[in-house]
DNA sequence: CCGTGCCTAACGATCGATCGATCGGCTTCT
DNA sequence: AGAAGCCGATCGATCGATCGTTAGGCACGG
């Protein structure tokens, strides 16, 4: 018997959500904002290399030449999205506090998953199209990414040191927790009978179990 | 303090492994096999749309026209890889047995992760470039994918029914277990101090904890 | 009256794909 | 055995389309 809910996952698309929402902290008005939003949708759907400058212009209802009045090159549009995505993600992780390793892990995983469920297109572009940037453009995002892993890793090490976590390997736990959260961006859609908060809460519970949290 | 092992993850590349291995069941000889292997490397690294047929031909040390003596179109090269990848993955899942839900879950997660660690390039292409195929070409892979999820889902439901699993939500557990395993393909490299078997074993343990397995 | 925003037009380069021709090797026929 | 014919593999050349990008001009608001 097939689980009804998983039927929605049977799609060829790289991403199921169609919500091109951007973080509220990013205020992009006028034509430039339009370009960024349509690029988010197209890059998430077809990839950076699979999207032409004319595809993007048509989606914005402008001519392709007009794009160059707002961005010096196609790559800079991607760089803008990758920057927004990584800053949003890292800000969420960094803001997650907690009084002890258990609550810290719960909060940081919640933030990690929430970002991927609330801004799935942004997460997919930031994660899967980073390779299309030049090394110089990609460097800031790589720093944020490494620091995000560091934050999770430190929480696990604290918990192990305090004896409240019991897990076979901290490095593999970081990859597992990060990985399962990142994948949420690919399958989450508002059509599913879960709110982002429910998913984040359940995934946080999964992470605590995975870490062997006591209590 | 940064975990030394995670330093290797700080890379812009879509995939860290450079091992273009294909499953031994796939015997591709001569120029056609060369094309498939080089395409695997290039599509994993730069994506389907980011790889031109001249890139591919140059990697094979042939002229671009020669490609069309072996494949009717660029898309068919990708279809070949996507097919191999999904068949390999599904065969691994389907072959995983077990006497009870606990051992079945352990075995299927081990198989799931092993495939992604042993054939990371193939997994990345099959997962992330599927959208570049026409719906007709993608359909067989989608069926295999859905059946793979069904296999995991059934094990979880069995375990819940027998009372040996205790988890908040079976659907979300499937997405979490699948997702963390899929992501292995993006970061695994033989340079890491883990064998694919060690990673698979630890991830299987994570999955059992996540499912609330007793014992 | 000058800047800003968008346009039309076009650039050279590259895209996926196709053409006819050539080569070596294998089979077939005498 | 040797000539004739076929065939898969590869080639150089080139197709029309599309690529990212640029130049120059027109319209409108302060």
XYZ file of C-alpha atoms in Angstrom, chain B residues 12-207:
196
model
C 32.432 24.986 -4.350
C 32.087 21.831 -6.367
C 28.763 20.109 -6.727
C 30.430 16.896 -5.800
C 33.703 16.050 -4.126
C 34.390 12.582 -5.448
C 36.192 12.249 -8.759
C 35.591 8.551 -9.085
C 33.706 7.979 -12.317
C 33.004 4.369 -11.481
C 29.945 2.740 -12.949
C 28.193 -0.333 -11.571
C 29.940 -3.522 -12.694
C 26.658 -4.758 -14.122
C 26.978 -2.049 -16.743
C 29.473 -3.081 -19.344
C 30.066 -0.286 -21.744
C 32.954 -0.840 -24.080
C 34.586 1.175 -26.801
C 33.710 4.690 -27.733
C 30.161 4.463 -26.498
C 31.361 3.492 -23.055
C 33.890 6.292 -23.141
C 31.150 8.787 -23.917
C 28.991 7.554 -21.067
C 31.843 7.748 -18.559
C 33.022 11.188 -19.596
C 29.445 12.417 -19.636
C 29.040 11.128 -16.105
C 32.035 13.144 -15.006
C 31.049 16.317 -16.841
C 27.327 16.239 -16.050
C 28.110 15.656 -12.367
C 30.584 18.518 -12.315
C 28.955 21.140 -14.510
C 25.425 19.921 -15.046
C 23.695 18.814 -18.230
C 22.922 22.288 -19.526
C 26.383 23.452 -18.518
C 28.084 20.804 -20.626
C 28.250 21.259 -24.388
C 28.549 18.378 -26.785
C 31.940 19.803 -27.745
C 33.041 19.642 -24.114
C 31.936 16.046 -24.066
C 33.544 15.201 -27.389
C 36.817 16.786 -26.358
C 36.870 14.773 -23.140
C 36.377 11.630 -25.233
C 39.055 12.725 -27.728
C 36.644 12.535 -30.628
C 34.882 15.148 -32.805
C 31.423 16.264 -31.838
C 29.893 14.730 -34.942
C 31.049 11.293 -33.839
C 28.839 11.504 -30.769
C 25.815 11.229 -33.033
C 26.982 7.884 -34.339
C 26.456 6.522 -30.821
C 23.576 8.586 -29.461
C 20.721 10.214 -31.360
C 20.834 13.315 -29.175
C 22.607 14.825 -26.213
C 19.561 14.115 -24.092
C 19.922 10.382 -24.711
C 23.340 10.350 -23.083
C 21.777 11.802 -19.968
C 18.867 9.364 -20.205
C 21.356 6.493 -20.232
C 23.030 7.742 -17.062
C 19.761 8.481 -15.296
C 18.536 5.005 -16.162
C 21.685 3.301 -14.909
C 21.643 5.307 -11.714
C 18.052 4.643 -10.829
C 18.254 0.962 -11.690
C 21.373 0.539 -9.585
C 19.788 2.315 -6.653
C 16.502 0.487 -6.843
C 18.149 -2.903 -7.247
C 20.077 -2.256 -4.053
C 16.956 -1.335 -2.122
C 14.938 -4.238 -3.481
C 17.682 -6.749 -2.650
C 17.864 -5.634 0.967
C 16.014 -8.166 3.048
C 15.737 -8.868 6.741
C 13.809 -10.967 9.201
C 12.090 -8.166 11.063
C 11.409 -4.438 10.614
C 14.521 -3.482 12.547
C 16.903 -5.493 10.416
C 14.977 -4.623 7.272
C 15.318 -0.914 7.988
C 18.976 -1.341 8.814
C 19.607 -3.224 5.585
C 17.669 -0.938 3.286
C 19.267 2.221 4.698
C 22.669 0.579 4.394
C 21.945 -0.186 0.747
C 20.588 3.313 0.158
C 23.662 5.000 1.588
C 26.129 2.539 0.073
C 24.875 3.319 -3.412
C 25.283 7.032 -2.842
C 28.798 6.652 -1.424
C 30.058 4.131 -3.953
C 28.562 5.811 -7.022
C 28.350 9.454 -6.005
C 28.671 10.940 -9.474
C 25.956 8.665 -10.777
C 23.690 9.561 -7.879
C 24.209 13.285 -8.343
C 23.446 13.117 -12.053
C 20.436 10.858 -11.577
C 19.008 13.028 -8.805
C 19.872 16.545 -9.882
C 19.678 16.360 -13.655
C 16.470 14.401 -13.990
C 14.584 17.617 -14.700
C 16.557 18.089 -17.921
C 14.952 15.005 -19.448
C 11.684 15.050 -21.347
C 8.791 13.601 -19.340
C 8.827 10.446 -21.461
C 12.506 9.824 -20.803
C 12.146 10.575 -17.106
C 9.119 8.380 -16.500
C 10.905 5.055 -15.875
C 13.212 6.651 -13.339
C 10.272 8.232 -11.542
C 8.641 4.831 -11.181
C 11.765 3.325 -9.649
C 12.058 6.275 -7.317
C 8.481 6.005 -6.116
C 8.885 2.302 -5.514
C 12.029 2.922 -3.480
C 10.128 5.265 -1.208
C 7.363 2.682 -0.963
C 9.834 0.050 0.237
C 11.071 2.267 3.064
C 7.583 3.402 3.933
C 6.309 -0.160 4.229
C 9.099 -1.118 6.590
C 8.292 1.808 8.834
C 4.596 0.993 8.811
C 5.316 -2.643 9.639
C 7.510 -1.628 12.533
C 4.874 0.749 13.842
C 2.201 -1.925 13.577
C 4.383 -4.432 15.413
C 5.249 -1.892 18.053
C 9.000 -2.077 17.469
C 9.158 1.452 16.010
C 7.986 4.578 17.734
C 8.069 7.692 15.594
C 6.024 10.875 15.336
C 5.351 10.758 11.574
C 6.113 8.031 9.049
C 6.035 10.280 6.000
C 8.491 12.736 7.483
C 10.688 9.868 8.618
C 10.857 8.618 5.027
C 11.859 12.035 3.757
C 14.455 12.443 6.504
C 16.013 9.013 5.995
C 15.990 9.339 2.223
C 17.313 12.857 2.316
C 20.251 12.321 4.600
C 21.340 9.353 2.500
C 20.991 11.166 -0.799
C 23.167 14.001 0.404
C 26.065 11.598 1.007
C 26.748 11.652 -2.744
C 27.573 15.341 -2.558
C 30.215 15.199 0.148
C 31.668 11.725 0.128
C 35.189 11.350 -1.171
C 37.698 8.542 -0.653
C 39.951 11.143 0.967
C 37.721 11.084 4.033
C 38.689 8.683 6.816
C 35.549 6.628 6.319
C 34.787 3.710 4.086
C 31.399 3.677 2.372
C 30.520 0.719 4.599
C 31.283 2.678 7.760
C 29.156 5.590 6.614
C 26.313 3.291 5.610
C 26.470 1.470 8.927
C 26.422 4.667 10.952
C 23.609 6.140 8.897
C 21.632 2.922 9.361
C 22.093 3.349 13.095
C 20.901 6.952 12.768
C 17.816 5.764 10.885
